[in-house]
Amino acid sequence: MSAAVATTSTSDSTPAALETGYNFAYLDDQTKRMIRRAILKGIAIPGYQVPFASREMPMPYGWGTGGVQVTASVIGPSDVLKVIDQGSDDTTNAVSIRKFFARTAGVATTTRTRAATVIQTRHRIPEEPLAEGQVLVYQVPIPEPLRFLEPRETETRTLHALAEYGLMHVKLYEDIARHGHIAKTYAYPVEVAGRYVMDPSPTPKFDNPKMEMSPALQLFGAGREQRIYAVPPYTRVRSLDFEDHPFTVQRFAEPCALCAGTGVYLDEVILDDRGGRMFVCSDSDHCEERRAAGHRGTMLADGTVDGETTDA
Amino acid sequence: MYVAVKGGEAAIDNAHALLADARRGDRSVPEIGTDQIAEQLALAVDRVMTEGSLYDRDLAALAIKQARGDLIEAIFLLRAFRTTLPRFGYAEPVDTGALRVRRRVSATYKDLPGGQVLGPTFDYTHRLIDFALAAGVEPPPPPEAPVAEEAARMPRVTDLLAGEDLIEREARPADDAPVADLTRAPLAFPADRDLRLQALARGDEGFLLALGYSTQRGYGRNHPFVGEVRIGTVEVGFVPEELGFEVPLGEVVVTECQMVNQFVGSAEVPPQFTRGYGFAFGQSERKAMAMALVDRALRADELDEERTSPAQDEEFVLAHADNVQATGFVEHLKLPHYVDFQAELDLVRRMRAEIAERRERDANKEAAE
């Protein structure tokens, strides 16, 4: 992928020494070609899980090996990479993966969503709307949305082939009958381009609407499970629901305590053992940008609170 | 006031520096050499080579040292290294009949051509902690075996049975038949036996041991006898395309287990013995035996047996046998999950609030009545 978005190189750390003895972005070209084929097939059949011969990576399975292989196969020297985990650039695994690419590919890295051409993520979609030319790479633990309803791969592949998704609808219906809600708050299943039911990875369902008609290319890599799938730009992505129980997203009662942002996903932070808590943006870059723009939450270290006078 | 969690990068660097220090341990104790590991912890090296799918004693010893003796971590290191190596072809099949045998035992015959060769084994040792080892007492020189006149004459037990037509025949695949390789192609089900054997050979010893054990306790019973376990050295040959003839690549020490299992026969096939096969690098007897039990159990469909137990369930066994995959996914649970947990918190709180509200409403109604 080439840098389609105007960027300034916003490397967030001193450039790491390039790892010698390995190919650009670690994987050998044969492997990259095999993975690119799988990606192209995935793009051609939106939401379909393409098997690929996942390689052992120098990080453990379950820690983003699928996403890393996809990123390694699409990234080029001119790309700018952002890596987030739980919405934040500074969580340990995000730091580790960003370092890996800085070291094996020597690419520029950034924490700014807008500046990135390739964004690898675990569990979140950035709050900042993505643009054409950006690639969002999801790390996927269990790619099969039907897995916990049917453990057998031979069965689930047949169900997908027949577009037989009754099991899933019954599960969602039973949730409503039993709990009054669909008890699925993350990895909420979606239907892609009117055909395949797909697992959006364990993003909170709050993020599901961001997938719909996104101008960015969305790629999903599951290393341990050896699957790649994709949602091409401007593709319909519908969260499964019922007419009388339409899909809704989580709402938070209060704004971000640091940037006063609303309509964003918040993390709960426990402050003490007496029930004290605060809510802050899960997307750390979004939060920082808002603060840099002058927004002030109630618990930000310096003075004025947003909301009463300026916009919230 | 809240300070956002920052400094992940520095924390990681420090953690790794601590790891290096803990790995070294007390500096007044001499550092262990990889040659010592290769020589004196040889069975650990064998296991790491087997499940790491790479025959290299020095590298496996280094991996064990780097992993602080955590064998699954060492296997992972070896696998991650292996994946970066170029693949220039597949070796010729090794002939285990021509093994230079260091150990060979059969449970089906009291004596047989080539004899029973015990070799270095824990069998029949009393498991008493040997304090002489702690004191560093040198063992006496090993007993010398008489030079065997017919060293090469050690036919496989299964070949002896085959001579009488008492054991199933295995069709030899064509020389140019493709070899399944799950490190190059995604695992797909149903899997043929070559692919299953590859997955089992790489599979976790403990997992296969438990599954094999379960077949002995009635979960997919297959009436096994150890036809033979043999350990020894064999030459590996390779035919480079540009040469067109076989050249030796070197020698490897391997363990092979041929299980002989009962089979009552079917409409087409008269009663005969069937085979379960186990193979591992180095001296890995437990692994090879467990693998042979599970291989036989997984042949249920082929032999028209009812599949009732986990060890017979191909998808269950193959999908969970790889300890590098398993440990990664189990251990990833310690990665942050607070986004998802937040979503669950929200739902649980909402549902509890709704229930409390309903109770209150009902109570009020009752009070009003």
XYZ file of C-alpha atoms in Angstrom:
681
model
C 0.000 0.000 0.000
C 1.327 3.415 -0.763
C 0.854 6.458 1.334
C -2.399 7.819 0.020
C -2.870 10.186 2.882
C -0.728 13.254 3.204
C 1.522 12.637 6.147
C 4.274 14.165 8.026
C 6.554 11.555 9.445
C 5.425 11.506 13.021
C 7.625 8.812 14.401
C 6.802 8.720 18.071
C 10.084 7.346 19.240
C 13.696 7.410 18.196
C 13.968 5.169 15.142
C 14.813 1.647 16.237
C 17.882 -0.032 14.832
C 16.926 -2.114 11.798
C 17.014 -5.844 12.394
C 19.517 -7.424 10.033
C 19.267 -10.861 8.517
C 15.517 -10.705 7.927
C 13.466 -9.685 4.919
C 11.608 -6.349 4.830
C 8.811 -6.642 7.388
C 10.129 -10.033 8.544
C 8.196 -12.382 6.227
C 9.876 -13.786 3.129
C 8.427 -12.770 -0.223
C 6.951 -16.187 -0.991
C 4.961 -16.035 2.198
C 3.874 -12.465 1.531
C 2.676 -13.445 -1.923
C 0.652 -16.308 -0.439
C -0.894 -13.961 2.122
C -1.628 -11.266 -0.473
C -3.458 -13.859 -2.546
C -5.575 -14.713 0.470
C -6.228 -11.008 1.074
C -7.265 -10.450 -2.546
C -9.615 -13.395 -2.354
C -11.018 -12.020 0.868
C -11.635 -8.642 -0.756
C -13.311 -10.335 -3.707
C -15.662 -12.239 -1.397
C -16.418 -9.787 1.425
C -16.820 -11.468 4.796
C -15.689 -14.887 3.591
C -12.989 -16.538 5.705
C -10.079 -17.472 3.454
C -7.811 -20.228 4.819
C -4.112 -19.350 4.631
C -0.939 -21.100 5.703
C -0.245 -18.949 8.726
C 3.411 -18.872 9.740
C 4.957 -19.084 13.129
C 5.768 -15.546 14.097
C 8.216 -14.377 16.724
C 5.291 -13.396 18.958
C 2.829 -15.844 20.501
C -0.345 -17.022 18.868
C -3.277 -15.095 20.260
C -1.175 -11.941 20.527
C -1.833 -10.645 17.046
C 0.075 -12.989 14.746
C -2.705 -12.838 12.149
C -2.794 -9.059 12.127
C 1.005 -8.909 12.047
C 1.163 -11.212 9.025
C -1.460 -9.148 7.193
C 0.303 -5.896 8.037
C 3.667 -7.353 7.014
C 2.172 -8.329 3.655
C 0.562 -4.988 2.793
C 3.008 -2.515 4.292
C 5.543 -0.696 2.132
C 8.532 1.496 2.962
C 6.509 4.703 2.502
C 3.702 3.647 4.831
C 3.052 5.161 8.207
C 1.983 2.645 10.809
C -0.197 3.061 13.856
C -0.817 0.183 16.261
C -3.475 0.230 18.942
C -4.662 -2.233 21.541
C -7.840 -1.453 23.485
C -7.908 1.839 21.557
C -4.591 2.956 22.965
C -1.166 3.265 21.339
C 0.576 2.846 24.638
C -0.623 -0.549 25.799
C 2.196 -3.057 26.058
C 1.220 -5.273 23.122
C 0.676 -2.310 20.805
C 4.101 -0.993 21.762
C 5.628 -4.392 21.098
C 4.060 -4.772 17.631
C 4.881 -1.199 16.618
C 8.472 -1.800 17.660
C 8.530 -5.017 15.666
C 7.701 -3.188 12.433
C 9.943 -0.260 13.213
C 12.730 -2.780 13.603
C 11.998 -5.186 10.733
C 10.581 -2.758 8.160
C 12.004 0.559 9.268
C 8.668 2.249 8.558
C 7.578 5.475 10.148
C 5.192 5.015 13.015
C 2.642 7.370 14.445
C -0.010 7.527 17.105
C -2.187 9.899 15.085
C -5.069 8.153 13.364
C -5.181 10.716 10.570
C -1.471 10.414 9.818
C -1.452 6.623 9.534
C -1.806 4.725 6.268
C -1.930 1.332 7.964
C -3.528 0.900 11.383
C -3.303 -2.410 13.169
C -5.802 -2.803 15.947
C -6.912 -5.104 18.679
C -10.413 -4.635 20.111
C -11.208 -1.115 18.842
C -11.892 1.007 15.784
C -10.516 4.542 16.126
C -13.049 7.265 16.901
C -11.675 9.482 14.140
C -13.483 8.480 10.923
C -11.133 6.683 8.557
C -10.455 7.948 5.049
C -9.955 6.476 1.615
C -6.532 4.915 1.223
C -6.229 3.890 4.851
C -6.067 0.227 5.783
C -7.392 -1.011 9.097
C -5.932 -4.398 10.094
C -7.791 -6.245 12.830
C -6.249 -8.911 15.053
C -8.755 -11.731 15.280
C -8.727 -14.482 17.906
C -11.665 -16.613 16.725
C -12.733 -15.711 13.176
C -15.745 -18.002 13.076
C -18.903 -16.207 14.255
C -20.677 -19.563 14.581
C -17.876 -21.250 16.551
C -19.532 -21.151 19.945
C -22.752 -22.438 18.476
C -21.053 -25.196 16.463
C -17.492 -26.247 17.360
C -16.836 -28.198 14.179
C -15.089 -26.437 11.303
C -16.476 -28.878 8.735
C -20.005 -27.965 9.908
C -19.550 -24.211 10.078
C -18.042 -24.065 6.603
C -21.095 -25.859 5.276
C -23.400 -23.472 7.115
C -21.632 -20.480 5.542
C -21.744 -22.068 2.106
C -25.505 -22.475 2.429
C -25.891 -19.047 4.078
C -27.667 -20.989 6.805
C -27.569 -18.593 9.742
C -30.613 -19.832 11.630
C -28.452 -20.923 14.568
C -27.244 -17.367 15.098
C -30.700 -15.841 14.866
C -32.059 -18.367 17.322
C -29.219 -17.558 19.723
C -29.932 -13.841 19.535
C -33.670 -14.491 19.933
C -33.085 -16.687 22.981
C -31.021 -13.913 24.547
C -33.934 -11.529 24.179
C -36.414 -14.081 25.501
C -34.241 -14.837 28.522
C -32.602 -11.521 29.368
C -34.634 -8.918 27.533
C -31.460 -8.001 25.644
C -29.139 -9.500 23.124
C -26.414 -10.457 25.587
C -23.630 -9.839 23.131
C -21.652 -6.715 23.850
C -18.535 -7.338 21.779
C -17.685 -9.489 18.762
C -21.255 -8.704 17.775
C -21.995 -10.547 14.511
C -22.488 -8.598 11.297
C -23.748 -9.426 7.844
C -21.391 -8.247 5.120
C -22.597 -7.164 1.671
C -25.847 -9.039 2.240
C -24.167 -12.435 2.235
C -21.677 -13.675 4.841
C -22.144 -13.387 8.569
C -18.829 -12.236 9.967
C -17.160 -11.807 13.324
C -15.916 -8.218 13.596
C -13.256 -9.417 16.097
C -13.812 -8.605 19.757
C -14.451 -4.905 19.199
C -17.272 -3.578 21.382
C -20.508 -3.449 19.422
C -20.215 0.310 19.892
C -17.759 0.189 16.988
C -19.917 -1.864 14.620
C -21.548 1.129 12.895
C -18.082 2.442 11.967
C -17.576 -0.573 9.722
C -20.610 0.236 7.603
C -19.672 1.917 4.284
C -16.244 2.797 5.627
C -14.009 4.454 3.011
C -11.066 2.475 4.414
C -10.118 -1.073 3.541
C -10.688 -3.396 6.497
C -8.583 -6.548 6.708
C -8.880 -9.242 9.352
C -6.113 -11.691 10.253
C -6.442 -14.742 12.492
C -3.017 -16.396 12.730
C -3.676 -19.346 15.013
C -6.913 -20.155 13.196
C -5.282 -19.589 9.787
C -7.963 -17.323 8.359
C -8.010 -13.970 6.582
C -11.110 -12.002 5.666
C -11.890 -8.545 4.437
C -14.433 -5.780 4.105
C -13.647 -3.667 1.015
C -14.235 0.100 1.136
C -17.862 1.235 0.899
C -19.367 -2.119 1.775
C -22.615 -2.645 3.641
C -22.024 -4.050 7.119
C -25.218 -4.682 9.039
C -25.286 -5.736 12.671
C -27.729 -8.605 13.071
C -30.965 -7.635 14.815
C -34.744 -7.961 14.765
C -37.366 -5.458 13.612
C -38.802 -5.180 17.118
C -35.360 -5.293 18.752
C -33.198 -3.055 16.589
C -29.452 -2.993 17.079
C -28.294 -0.323 19.504
C -24.880 0.645 20.807
C -23.688 1.264 24.334
C -24.253 4.783 25.687
C -22.267 6.309 28.481
C -23.952 8.481 31.101
C -21.058 10.897 31.465
C -18.471 12.397 29.118
C -14.760 11.578 29.173
C -13.268 12.890 32.405
C -10.195 14.154 30.595
C -11.425 15.628 27.310
C -15.175 15.898 27.951
C -15.786 13.922 24.778
C -19.224 12.388 24.308
C -20.401 9.778 21.838
C -17.096 7.965 22.250
C -16.223 4.674 23.914
C -15.021 5.064 27.482
C -12.898 2.935 29.788
C -13.783 2.758 33.431
C -10.840 3.463 35.698
C -11.077 2.492 39.360
C -9.564 5.264 41.464
C -9.738 3.798 44.965
C -11.330 0.977 46.916
C -14.299 3.074 47.997
C -16.164 3.026 44.717
C -14.380 6.029 43.237
C -14.163 5.763 39.485
C -13.851 7.808 36.373
C -14.532 7.294 32.703
C -11.928 8.180 30.102
C -11.649 7.794 26.334
C -10.583 4.344 25.240
C -9.080 5.961 22.117
C -6.063 7.679 23.649
C -5.104 9.554 20.472
C -8.600 10.971 20.068
C -8.558 12.069 23.689
C -5.160 13.755 23.361
C -6.169 15.580 20.212
C -9.274 16.909 21.887
C -7.285 18.081 24.871
C -4.749 19.700 22.556
C -7.690 21.504 20.945
C -8.581 22.929 24.335
C -11.299 20.572 25.556
C -11.208 19.999 29.288
C -12.786 17.228 31.278
C -13.743 17.364 34.956
C -10.698 15.456 36.159
C -7.998 16.871 33.950
C -5.169 18.130 36.106
C -5.471 21.760 35.007
C -8.477 23.895 35.882
C -11.316 24.758 33.602
C -14.023 22.272 32.883
C -15.506 21.881 29.453
C -19.216 21.679 28.861
C -20.628 24.736 30.591
C -19.033 27.285 28.339
C -17.426 25.586 25.365
C -18.754 22.660 23.393
C -18.803 19.213 24.926
C -6.109 13.425 39.531
C -5.707 10.738 36.980
C -2.506 10.169 35.082
C -3.094 8.167 31.910
C -1.257 4.856 31.809
C 1.910 5.754 29.961
C 5.386 4.412 29.590
C 4.560 0.996 28.145
C 7.708 1.025 26.074
C 10.084 1.702 28.964
C 8.272 -0.855 31.101
C 8.723 -3.529 28.444
C 12.433 -2.792 28.113
C 12.868 -3.011 31.856
C 10.910 -6.255 32.072
C 13.201 -7.809 29.485
C 16.290 -6.610 31.332
C 14.904 -8.217 34.480
C 14.293 -11.413 32.534
C 17.905 -11.521 31.379
C 19.042 -11.060 34.953
C 16.703 -13.726 36.330
C 17.823 -16.081 33.582
C 21.412 -15.736 34.733
C 20.407 -16.319 38.346
C 22.924 -16.088 41.167
C 26.147 -14.837 39.564
C 28.260 -16.793 42.018
C 26.968 -19.996 40.386
C 28.781 -20.839 37.132
C 26.743 -20.129 34.004
C 25.392 -23.216 32.260
C 26.801 -23.912 28.809
C 24.642 -24.979 25.880
C 27.020 -27.903 25.417
C 26.144 -29.019 28.942
C 22.453 -28.782 28.119
C 22.901 -30.702 24.867
C 24.887 -33.427 26.618
C 23.322 -33.662 30.049
C 19.734 -32.582 29.470
C 19.583 -34.546 26.242
C 15.978 -35.686 26.583
C 14.776 -32.110 26.996
C 16.710 -31.263 23.831
C 15.059 -34.215 22.063
C 11.600 -33.048 23.020
C 12.284 -29.489 21.909
C 13.625 -30.707 18.552
C 10.618 -32.998 18.051
C 7.883 -30.511 18.837
C 9.888 -27.658 17.382
C 10.081 -29.644 14.106
C 13.751 -28.855 13.686
C 16.643 -31.265 14.146
C 19.432 -29.161 15.585
C 20.802 -30.111 18.990
C 22.852 -26.962 19.509
C 20.012 -24.643 18.594
C 17.557 -26.589 20.772
C 19.992 -26.436 23.690
C 20.351 -22.694 23.211
C 16.567 -22.328 23.072
C 16.262 -24.226 26.362
C 18.822 -21.952 27.950
C 17.124 -18.839 26.584
C 13.748 -20.142 27.798
C 15.098 -20.760 31.296
C 14.188 -24.427 30.950
C 10.578 -23.751 29.905
C 10.350 -26.384 27.171
C 7.227 -25.041 25.484
C 8.856 -21.630 25.303
C 11.970 -23.298 23.855
C 9.835 -25.136 21.283
C 8.273 -21.799 20.355
C 11.723 -20.222 19.877
C 12.788 -23.066 17.621
C 9.585 -22.885 15.566
C 9.881 -19.140 15.105
C 13.435 -19.639 13.875
C 12.454 -22.523 11.626
C 9.785 -20.483 9.866
C 12.450 -18.078 8.549
C 14.518 -20.851 6.946
C 14.297 -21.401 3.187
C 12.572 -24.601 2.131
C 14.576 -26.266 -0.602
C 12.835 -29.600 -0.777
C 11.735 -32.736 1.021
C 14.045 -35.499 2.216
C 13.729 -39.042 0.963
C 11.790 -41.317 3.346
C 14.106 -42.712 6.012
C 14.307 -46.487 6.317
C 13.837 -47.234 10.002
C 14.458 -50.908 9.225
C 18.066 -49.887 8.621
C 18.293 -47.969 11.887
C 21.601 -48.382 13.742
C 19.777 -49.464 16.862
C 20.726 -48.228 20.331
C 17.570 -49.527 21.942
C 14.884 -51.833 20.694
C 12.209 -53.601 22.701
C 9.180 -55.598 21.684
C 6.291 -56.499 23.976
C 4.795 -59.005 21.561
C 7.660 -61.495 21.277
C 9.940 -62.840 23.980
C 12.766 -63.055 21.539
C 13.042 -62.122 17.924
C 15.675 -61.593 15.255
C 18.044 -58.933 16.494
C 16.955 -59.555 20.080
C 15.763 -57.192 22.754
C 18.202 -54.344 23.211
C 17.560 -52.330 26.337
C 20.019 -49.526 25.779
C 19.979 -46.471 28.049
C 16.578 -46.522 29.754
C 14.834 -45.441 32.935
C 12.817 -48.662 32.802
C 13.478 -50.943 35.783
C 15.319 -48.199 37.672
C 14.044 -47.626 41.159
C 12.938 -44.059 41.314
C 15.042 -43.166 44.294
C 16.634 -39.753 44.330
C 20.311 -40.400 43.736
C 22.273 -38.214 46.128
C 25.526 -39.387 44.584
C 24.597 -37.294 41.529
C 24.402 -34.183 43.673
C 27.818 -34.983 45.043
C 29.147 -35.115 41.503
C 30.321 -38.739 41.561
C 31.506 -39.821 38.115
C 29.647 -42.891 36.823
C 31.673 -45.995 36.027
C 32.580 -46.489 32.370
C 29.686 -47.993 30.374
C 29.536 -51.723 29.693
C 30.780 -52.649 26.250
C 28.359 -54.504 24.019
C 29.796 -57.448 22.102
C 30.175 -56.457 18.480
C 27.080 -57.762 16.780
C 27.852 -59.920 13.786
C 24.556 -59.094 12.197
C 24.047 -55.534 13.283
C 21.920 -54.777 10.249
C 19.652 -57.753 10.767
C 16.951 -56.331 12.971
C 13.712 -56.651 10.999
C 10.700 -54.709 12.167
C 8.148 -56.697 14.148
C 5.393 -55.439 11.905
C 7.274 -56.842 8.900
C 7.399 -60.231 10.629
C 3.640 -60.103 11.159
C 3.108 -58.959 7.606
C 4.995 -62.039 6.436
C 2.142 -64.089 7.857
C -0.454 -61.675 6.514
C -1.677 -61.098 10.074
C -1.375 -57.339 9.999
C -2.906 -54.888 7.603
C -0.915 -54.063 4.520
C -0.104 -50.467 3.991
C -0.059 -49.390 0.420
C 3.184 -47.585 -0.343
C 2.295 -44.219 -1.812
C 3.695 -43.351 -5.211
C 7.151 -41.798 -5.052
C 5.864 -38.569 -6.563
C 2.739 -38.431 -4.364
C 2.504 -35.014 -2.723
C 3.412 -34.869 0.964
C 1.026 -32.960 3.171
C 2.756 -30.172 5.074
C 0.792 -28.192 7.591
C 3.556 -25.630 7.895
C 2.939 -24.670 4.255
C -0.804 -25.195 3.835
C -3.634 -24.444 6.264
C -4.931 -27.404 8.225
C -8.133 -28.632 6.573
C -10.587 -31.311 7.619
C -11.003 -34.174 7.001
C -7.235 -34.704 7.200
C -5.410 -37.621 5.610
C -3.129 -39.795 7.693
C 0.104 -38.156 6.519
C -1.151 -34.785 7.687
C -2.455 -36.258 10.949
C 0.902 -37.888 11.648
C 2.709 -34.620 10.998
C 0.377 -32.793 13.383
C 0.834 -35.499 16.028
C 4.611 -35.499 15.662
C 4.623 -31.740 16.323
C 1.920 -32.106 18.969
C 2.352 -31.580 22.674
C 3.698 -34.633 24.478
C 1.475 -34.079 27.497
C -1.655 -33.668 25.421
C -0.952 -36.823 23.403
C -0.025 -38.707 26.552
C -3.378 -37.875 28.140
C -5.289 -38.754 24.969
C -3.391 -42.014 24.527
C -4.027 -42.814 28.171
C -7.734 -42.138 27.719
C -7.905 -44.816 24.993
C -6.517 -47.295 27.530
C -9.254 -46.382 29.969
C -12.131 -47.059 27.618
C -12.485 -43.780 25.719
C -11.916 -45.238 22.274
C -10.255 -48.477 23.322
C -8.030 -50.002 20.647
C -6.309 -52.984 22.310
C -2.686 -51.989 21.772
C 0.499 -54.007 22.000
C 3.880 -52.443 21.605
C 5.009 -54.354 18.566
C 8.239 -52.500 18.858
C 9.940 -49.386 20.077
C 13.265 -48.714 18.418
C 15.708 -45.890 18.887
C 18.758 -45.360 16.790
C 20.620 -43.453 14.154
C 19.551 -43.244 10.561
C 20.873 -41.403 7.553
C 18.724 -38.781 5.845
C 19.006 -38.566 2.085
C 17.989 -35.852 -0.306
C 17.747 -35.760 -4.071
C 18.709 -32.316 -5.388
C 16.851 -31.650 -8.605
C 19.980 -30.528 -10.399
C 21.849 -33.730 -9.515
C 19.100 -36.297 -9.913
C 20.591 -38.746 -7.423
C 20.439 -39.073 -3.664
C 23.031 -37.407 -1.455
C 23.272 -37.899 2.308
C 22.378 -34.845 4.398
C 23.513 -36.309 7.690
C 22.371 -38.579 10.442
C 19.548 -38.168 12.906
C 18.655 -40.076 16.049
C 15.005 -41.067 16.013
C 12.472 -43.031 18.025
C 9.867 -45.130 16.293
C 6.947 -46.932 17.890
C 4.815 -49.415 16.027
C 1.696 -50.311 17.939
C -0.048 -53.520 16.970
C -3.754 -53.294 17.596
C -6.554 -55.776 17.494
C -9.159 -55.505 14.798
C -12.127 -57.827 14.537
C -12.468 -57.447 10.817
C -15.375 -56.308 8.735
C -17.564 -57.611 5.926
C -14.701 -57.241 3.439
C -11.652 -57.708 5.667
C -10.886 -60.840 7.735
C -9.751 -60.323 11.337
C -6.226 -58.965 11.475
C -3.985 -56.656 13.423
C -3.878 -52.983 12.619
C -1.206 -50.368 13.124
C -0.688 -47.243 15.120
C 2.436 -45.287 14.341
C 4.606 -42.971 16.382
C 7.797 -41.180 15.439
C 9.951 -38.572 17.135
C 13.421 -37.060 17.047
C 15.987 -38.254 19.559
C 15.034 -40.546 22.391
C 11.398 -39.647 22.915
C 9.776 -42.908 23.836
C 6.784 -41.609 25.747
C 5.941 -39.253 22.915
C 6.274 -41.914 20.212
C 4.122 -44.391 22.143
C 1.393 -41.872 22.927
C 1.427 -40.722 19.327
C 0.984 -44.310 18.110
C -2.061 -44.777 20.358
C -3.650 -41.563 19.133
C -2.812 -42.285 15.492
C -4.618 -45.598 15.789
C -7.588 -43.992 17.531
C -7.868 -41.397 14.762
C -8.182 -44.146 12.165
C -11.667 -44.964 13.452
C -13.475 -43.862 10.290
C -11.093 -45.701 8.001
C -11.594 -48.925 9.978
C -15.362 -48.521 10.297
C -15.259 -48.012 14.034
C -17.777 -45.883 15.837
C -16.315 -42.548 16.904
C -17.329 -42.044 20.500
C -14.334 -40.522 22.266
C -12.130 -37.424 22.181
C -9.038 -39.339 20.994
C -10.969 -40.478 17.917
C -12.167 -36.996 17.067
C -9.871 -35.613 14.409
C -10.982 -32.002 14.660
C -10.699 -32.049 18.431
C -7.285 -33.684 18.493
C -5.581 -31.878 15.622
C -6.970 -28.458 16.468
C -5.662 -28.618 20.022
C -2.450 -30.669 19.851
C -0.086 -27.813 19.068
C 1.301 -26.414 22.303
C 2.712 -23.282 20.706
C -0.764 -22.342 19.541
C -2.346 -23.445 22.789
C 0.020 -21.614 25.083
C -0.243 -18.444 23.024
C -3.996 -18.364 23.147
C -4.305 -19.336 26.780
C -1.673 -16.805 27.799
C -3.149 -14.031 25.681
C -5.859 -13.823 28.336
C -3.397 -11.739 30.355
C -3.372 -9.092 27.645
C -5.659 -6.159 28.397
C -9.305 -6.872 27.712
C -10.762 -3.820 29.364
C -12.694 -2.631 26.344
C -14.665 -5.869 26.172
C -14.917 -6.092 29.932
C -16.343 -2.563 29.979
C -19.008 -3.658 27.515
C -19.888 -6.620 29.726
C -19.897 -4.482 32.873
C -22.323 -2.125 31.230
C -24.675 -4.928 30.234
C -24.588 -6.669 33.615
C -25.247 -3.390 35.416
C -28.115 -2.556 33.079
C -29.715 -5.976 33.471
C -29.335 -5.856 37.259
C -30.896 -2.391 37.318
C -33.827 -3.615 35.271
C -34.405 -6.551 37.603
C -34.186 -4.328 40.686
C -36.632 -1.901 39.110
C -39.058 -4.696 38.305
C -38.848 -6.055 41.872
C -39.512 -2.637 43.297
C -42.445 -2.133 40.980
C -43.900 -5.516 41.985
C -43.375 -4.746 45.664
C -45.095 -1.386 45.298
C -47.969 -3.005 43.496
C -48.355 -5.576 46.257
C -48.250 -2.861 48.890
C -50.935 -0.927 47.026
C -53.151 -3.960 46.832
